[in-house]
Amino acid sequence: LMFGKARTCNIVTIPEHEPAECNIVVLGAIGSGKSALTVKFLTKRFISEYDPNLEDTYSSEEMVDQQPVQVRVMDTADQDGPVNCERYLAWASAFLVVYSIDNKCSFEICQQYLEMVTPYTKGLQPESPIILLGNKVDMERYRQVSQTDGETLAARFGCTFFEVSACLDFPSVQHVFHEAVREARRE
Ligand code: GDP
Ligand code: MG
């Protein structure tokens, strides 16, 4: 059941409900497509050239399973793998760890992120969800990381796994971010 605008009765005012919040941090190697995925989720558009050094946090009010949620996305821009992790560890309600399927090195960097983040989330009550995300499936011809490699790494760290492309359809990218919200709600 949704709550609409504030309703004024004779005596009491029923306030509009504050939407729930979900903070998603996007991690991964430079060039894996973190910014492209973030921008796609927020605008439905693929921006091919994005400042690789820009780290920013965006906010969007989303409906996930008919429930409103204020989603904040921190698009990180680490230069050499996990550094200064304090800036997002406590902030994040969900982690999106991204690699590019056409770049084995970006996959190895994901492993470093998972090794850093997982011990932290395991200590939380409730545990924050982590999603491993293979990006650039449109680059199938240049694939260096098999789907099985992705599934195996995800299973090892107990996270959900998806493959998408920031430059293909919007719904599959939206699905990943919404799954992060769903998993964070479930915890
Ligand atoms: P970031 O450093 O992780 O934020 O990566 P960017 O979002 O800046 O993307 C790095 C490069 O990969 C850019 O040239 C993008 O245009 C390109 N890119 C991002 N996502 C995709 C994708 O899904 N498919 C293809 N072919 N290129 C992508
Ligand atoms: Mg970026």
mmCIF file of C-alpha atoms and ligand atoms in Angstrom:
data_model
loop_
_atom_site.group_PDB
_atom_site.id
_atom_site.type_symbol
_atom_site.label_atom_id
_atom_site.label_comp_id
_atom_site.label_asym_id
_atom_site.label_seq_id
_atom_site.Cartn_x
_atom_site.Cartn_y
_atom_site.Cartn_z
ATOM 1 C CA LEU A 1 0.000 0.000 0.000
ATOM 2 C CA MET A 2 1.438 3.374 -1.014
ATOM 3 C CA PHE A 3 1.109 6.620 0.891
ATOM 4 C CA GLY A 4 0.209 9.561 -1.274
ATOM 5 C CA LYS A 5 0.400 13.268 -0.494
ATOM 6 C CA ALA A 6 -0.065 14.470 3.067
ATOM 7 C CA ARG A 7 -3.745 14.210 3.918
ATOM 8 C CA THR A 8 -5.187 16.835 6.161
ATOM 9 C CA CYS A 9 -7.932 15.723 8.499
ATOM 10 C CA ASN A 10 -9.625 17.991 11.020
ATOM 11 C CA ILE A 11 -7.064 17.409 13.712
ATOM 12 C CA VAL A 12 -4.134 15.329 12.532
ATOM 13 C CA THR A 13 -1.846 15.570 9.551
ATOM 14 C CA ILE A 14 -0.514 12.280 8.220
ATOM 15 C CA PRO A 15 2.923 13.164 6.850
ATOM 16 C CA GLU A 16 4.325 11.863 3.615
ATOM 17 C CA HIS A 17 6.621 8.921 4.306
ATOM 18 C CA GLU A 18 10.338 9.493 3.921
ATOM 19 C CA PRO A 19 11.528 7.076 1.266
ATOM 20 C CA ALA A 20 14.010 4.402 2.328
ATOM 21 C CA GLU A 21 17.612 4.949 1.311
ATOM 22 C CA CYS A 22 20.160 2.744 -0.411
ATOM 23 C CA ASN A 23 23.794 3.711 -0.965
ATOM 24 C CA ILE A 24 25.525 1.799 -3.764
ATOM 25 C CA VAL A 25 29.277 2.114 -4.276
ATOM 26 C CA VAL A 26 30.655 1.160 -7.699
ATOM 27 C CA LEU A 27 34.179 -0.269 -7.559
ATOM 28 C CA GLY A 28 36.613 -1.657 -10.121
ATOM 29 C CA ALA A 29 39.571 -0.965 -12.379
ATOM 30 C CA ILE A 30 39.878 2.178 -14.474
ATOM 31 C CA GLY A 31 38.227 1.633 -17.844
ATOM 32 C CA SER A 32 35.896 -1.170 -16.740
ATOM 33 C CA GLY A 33 32.871 1.079 -17.354
ATOM 34 C CA LYS A 34 31.836 2.177 -13.862
ATOM 35 C CA SER A 35 30.928 5.688 -15.001
ATOM 36 C CA ALA A 36 29.209 4.469 -18.180
ATOM 37 C CA LEU A 37 27.070 2.074 -16.101
ATOM 38 C CA THR A 38 26.267 4.737 -13.504
ATOM 39 C CA VAL A 39 25.284 7.299 -16.141
ATOM 40 C CA LYS A 40 23.243 4.687 -18.032
ATOM 41 C CA PHE A 41 21.341 3.788 -14.871
ATOM 42 C CA LEU A 42 20.635 7.437 -14.062
ATOM 43 C CA THR A 43 19.895 8.789 -17.563
ATOM 44 C CA LYS A 44 19.176 5.720 -19.752
ATOM 45 C CA ARG A 45 21.930 6.974 -22.055
ATOM 46 C CA PHE A 46 25.390 5.697 -22.930
ATOM 47 C CA ILE A 47 28.079 8.360 -22.566
ATOM 48 C CA SER A 48 31.193 6.981 -24.247
ATOM 49 C CA GLU A 49 33.725 9.529 -22.986
ATOM 50 C CA TYR A 50 33.697 10.199 -19.292
ATOM 51 C CA ASP A 51 36.468 11.841 -17.218
ATOM 52 C CA PRO A 52 38.332 8.789 -15.795
ATOM 53 C CA ASN A 53 39.489 10.757 -12.742
ATOM 54 C CA LEU A 54 36.065 12.015 -11.738
ATOM 55 C CA GLU A 55 34.629 10.483 -8.596
ATOM 56 C CA ASP A 56 31.146 11.620 -7.701
ATOM 57 C CA THR A 57 27.980 10.575 -5.895
ATOM 58 C CA TYR A 58 24.583 10.838 -7.563
ATOM 59 C CA SER A 59 21.096 10.491 -6.183
ATOM 60 C CA SER A 60 17.908 9.238 -7.793
ATOM 61 C CA GLU A 61 14.489 8.440 -6.422
ATOM 62 C CA GLU A 62 13.583 4.999 -7.727
ATOM 63 C CA MET A 63 10.618 2.669 -7.495
ATOM 64 C CA VAL A 64 11.755 -0.860 -6.764
ATOM 65 C CA ASP A 65 8.960 -3.425 -6.433
ATOM 66 C CA GLN A 66 6.404 -0.608 -6.057
ATOM 67 C CA GLN A 67 8.318 0.846 -3.118
ATOM 68 C CA PRO A 68 10.083 4.227 -3.327
ATOM 69 C CA VAL A 69 13.763 4.346 -2.445
ATOM 70 C CA GLN A 70 16.341 7.124 -2.567
ATOM 71 C CA VAL A 71 19.256 5.485 -4.359
ATOM 72 C CA ARG A 72 22.686 7.112 -4.059
ATOM 73 C CA VAL A 73 25.430 5.895 -6.361
ATOM 74 C CA MET A 74 29.106 6.589 -5.618
ATOM 75 C CA ASP A 75 31.022 6.237 -8.890
ATOM 76 C CA THR A 76 34.605 5.754 -7.667
ATOM 77 C CA ALA A 77 37.771 6.442 -9.664
ATOM 78 C CA ASP A 78 40.605 4.556 -7.951
ATOM 79 C CA GLN A 79 43.810 4.682 -9.992
ATOM 80 C CA ASP A 80 45.465 1.483 -8.704
ATOM 81 C CA GLY A 81 42.969 -0.860 -7.131
ATOM 82 C CA PRO A 82 41.634 -0.573 -3.566
ATOM 83 C CA VAL A 83 42.952 2.548 -1.778
ATOM 84 C CA ASN A 84 41.377 4.837 0.879
ATOM 85 C CA CYS A 85 38.495 2.424 1.273
ATOM 86 C CA GLU A 86 37.327 4.161 4.452
ATOM 87 C CA ARG A 87 35.519 6.743 2.319
ATOM 88 C CA TYR A 88 32.857 4.227 1.265
ATOM 89 C CA LEU A 89 33.030 1.132 3.485
ATOM 90 C CA ALA A 90 30.768 2.438 6.243
ATOM 91 C CA TRP A 91 28.678 4.508 3.813
ATOM 92 C CA ALA A 92 27.696 1.725 1.421
ATOM 93 C CA SER A 93 24.573 -0.423 1.797
ATOM 94 C CA ALA A 94 25.583 -2.406 -1.304
ATOM 95 C CA PHE A 95 28.752 -2.933 -3.360
ATOM 96 C CA LEU A 96 28.959 -3.246 -7.148
ATOM 97 C CA VAL A 97 32.333 -4.641 -8.216
ATOM 98 C CA VAL A 98 32.834 -4.168 -11.960
ATOM 99 C CA TYR A 99 35.244 -5.602 -14.525
ATOM 100 C CA SER A 100 35.314 -5.617 -18.281
ATOM 101 C CA ILE A 101 34.898 -9.060 -19.906
ATOM 102 C CA ASP A 102 37.499 -8.097 -22.533
ATOM 103 C CA ASN A 103 40.160 -7.348 -19.940
ATOM 104 C CA LYS A 104 41.618 -10.080 -17.734
ATOM 105 C CA CYS A 105 43.530 -7.532 -15.679
ATOM 106 C CA SER A 106 40.312 -5.744 -14.663
ATOM 107 C CA PHE A 107 38.982 -9.122 -13.475
ATOM 108 C CA GLU A 108 42.053 -9.616 -11.267
ATOM 109 C CA ILE A 109 41.510 -6.155 -9.787
ATOM 110 C CA CYS A 110 37.929 -7.197 -8.920
ATOM 111 C CA GLN A 111 39.420 -10.044 -6.932
ATOM 112 C CA GLN A 112 41.481 -7.506 -4.952
ATOM 113 C CA TYR A 113 38.315 -5.509 -4.227
ATOM 114 C CA LEU A 114 36.454 -8.620 -3.109
ATOM 115 C CA GLU A 115 39.357 -9.634 -0.856
ATOM 116 C CA MET A 116 39.240 -6.194 0.741
ATOM 117 C CA VAL A 117 35.447 -5.707 0.981
ATOM 118 C CA THR A 118 34.266 -9.202 1.964
ATOM 119 C CA PRO A 119 36.011 -9.425 5.369
ATOM 120 C CA TYR A 120 34.418 -6.057 6.160
ATOM 121 C CA THR A 121 30.855 -6.966 5.100
ATOM 122 C CA LYS A 122 31.060 -10.388 6.795
ATOM 123 C CA GLY A 123 31.582 -8.545 10.077
ATOM 124 C CA LEU A 124 28.429 -6.452 9.600
ATOM 125 C CA GLN A 125 25.023 -7.227 11.024
ATOM 126 C CA PRO A 126 23.170 -7.162 8.656
ATOM 127 C CA GLU A 127 25.718 -8.066 5.978
ATOM 128 C CA SER A 128 25.862 -5.669 2.999
ATOM 129 C CA PRO A 129 25.359 -7.360 -0.377
ATOM 130 C CA ILE A 130 28.076 -7.450 -3.033
ATOM 131 C CA ILE A 131 27.379 -7.875 -6.741
ATOM 132 C CA LEU A 132 30.127 -8.928 -9.159
ATOM 133 C CA LEU A 133 29.429 -7.416 -12.564
ATOM 134 C CA GLY A 134 31.052 -8.275 -15.894
ATOM 135 C CA ASN A 135 30.576 -5.295 -18.231
ATOM 136 C CA LYS A 136 30.976 -4.842 -22.024
ATOM 137 C CA VAL A 137 29.264 -8.057 -23.191
ATOM 138 C CA ASP A 138 28.928 -6.296 -26.552
ATOM 139 C CA MET A 139 32.683 -6.978 -26.853
ATOM 140 C CA GLU A 140 32.080 -10.741 -26.963
ATOM 141 C CA ARG A 141 34.590 -11.170 -29.791
ATOM 142 C CA TYR A 142 37.366 -9.883 -27.540
ATOM 143 C CA ARG A 143 36.286 -11.762 -24.433
ATOM 144 C CA GLN A 144 39.148 -12.667 -22.062
ATOM 145 C CA VAL A 145 37.071 -13.619 -19.017
ATOM 146 C CA SER A 146 34.592 -16.469 -19.429
ATOM 147 C CA GLN A 147 31.168 -16.395 -17.824
ATOM 148 C CA THR A 148 32.263 -19.415 -15.772
ATOM 149 C CA ASP A 149 35.291 -17.487 -14.439
ATOM 150 C CA GLY A 150 32.886 -14.777 -13.278
ATOM 151 C CA GLU A 151 30.455 -17.241 -11.694
ATOM 152 C CA THR A 152 33.291 -19.061 -9.931
ATOM 153 C CA LEU A 153 34.757 -15.880 -8.447
ATOM 154 C CA ALA A 154 31.306 -14.715 -7.342
ATOM 155 C CA ALA A 155 30.593 -18.084 -5.694
ATOM 156 C CA ARG A 156 33.924 -17.981 -3.877
ATOM 157 C CA PHE A 157 32.993 -14.666 -2.253
ATOM 158 C CA GLY A 158 29.285 -15.399 -1.860
ATOM 159 C CA CYS A 159 28.102 -12.649 -4.174
ATOM 160 C CA THR A 160 25.554 -12.373 -6.955
ATOM 161 C CA PHE A 161 26.861 -12.267 -10.527
ATOM 162 C CA PHE A 162 25.637 -10.538 -13.698
ATOM 163 C CA GLU A 163 27.019 -9.708 -17.115
ATOM 164 C CA VAL A 164 25.775 -6.571 -18.913
ATOM 165 C CA SER A 165 26.769 -3.870 -21.342
ATOM 166 C CA ALA A 166 26.548 -0.175 -20.588
ATOM 167 C CA CYS A 167 26.017 0.539 -24.283
ATOM 168 C CA LEU A 168 23.217 -1.978 -24.917
ATOM 169 C CA ASP A 169 19.716 -2.082 -23.394
ATOM 170 C CA PHE A 170 18.793 0.013 -20.359
ATOM 171 C CA PRO A 171 16.568 -2.550 -18.509
ATOM 172 C CA SER A 172 19.392 -5.030 -17.854
ATOM 173 C CA VAL A 173 21.585 -2.264 -16.392
ATOM 174 C CA GLN A 174 18.672 -0.965 -14.312
ATOM 175 C CA HIS A 175 18.025 -4.546 -13.164
ATOM 176 C CA VAL A 176 21.508 -4.804 -11.627
ATOM 177 C CA PHE A 177 21.115 -1.609 -9.582
ATOM 178 C CA HIS A 178 17.603 -2.596 -8.526
ATOM 179 C CA GLU A 179 18.850 -6.035 -7.476
ATOM 180 C CA ALA A 180 21.392 -4.277 -5.259
ATOM 181 C CA VAL A 181 18.481 -2.424 -3.626
ATOM 182 C CA ARG A 182 16.482 -5.649 -3.226
ATOM 183 C CA GLU A 183 19.393 -7.495 -1.671
ATOM 184 C CA ALA A 184 20.108 -4.608 0.697
ATOM 185 C CA ARG A 185 16.418 -4.600 1.737
ATOM 186 C CA ARG A 186 16.478 -8.336 2.386
ATOM 187 C CA GLU A 187 19.510 -8.161 4.671
HETATM 188 P P1 GDP B 1 35.516 3.744 -15.595
HETATM 189 O O1 GDP B 1 36.950 4.200 -15.592
HETATM 190 O O2 GDP B 1 35.373 2.412 -14.929
HETATM 191 O O3 GDP B 1 34.571 4.758 -15.057
HETATM 192 O O4 GDP B 1 35.142 3.468 -17.136
HETATM 193 P P2 GDP B 1 34.293 4.414 -18.139
HETATM 194 O O5 GDP B 1 32.864 4.376 -17.821
HETATM 195 O O6 GDP B 1 34.939 5.757 -18.212
HETATM 196 O O7 GDP B 1 34.517 3.609 -19.504
HETATM 197 C C1 GDP B 1 35.832 3.352 -20.000
HETATM 198 C C2 GDP B 1 35.767 3.154 -21.519
HETATM 199 O O8 GDP B 1 35.016 1.984 -21.814
HETATM 200 C C3 GDP B 1 35.084 4.300 -22.244
HETATM 201 O O9 GDP B 1 35.747 4.492 -23.472
HETATM 202 C C4 GDP B 1 33.674 3.790 -22.489
HETATM 203 O O10 GDP B 1 33.119 4.337 -23.643
HETATM 204 C C5 GDP B 1 33.902 2.299 -22.642
HETATM 205 N N1 GDP B 1 32.762 1.492 -22.201
HETATM 206 C C6 GDP B 1 32.112 1.554 -21.014
HETATM 207 N N2 GDP B 1 31.155 0.630 -20.945
HETATM 208 C C7 GDP B 1 31.184 -0.038 -22.125
HETATM 209 C C8 GDP B 1 30.443 -1.143 -22.675
HETATM 210 O O11 GDP B 1 29.533 -1.710 -22.066
HETATM 211 N N3 GDP B 1 30.800 -1.545 -23.927
HETATM 212 C C9 GDP B 1 31.808 -0.961 -24.645
HETATM 213 N N4 GDP B 1 32.065 -1.437 -25.858
HETATM 214 N N5 GDP B 1 32.512 0.073 -24.154
HETATM 215 C C10 GDP B 1 32.221 0.514 -22.920
HETATM 216 MG MG MG B 2 34.906 6.606 -14.170
#
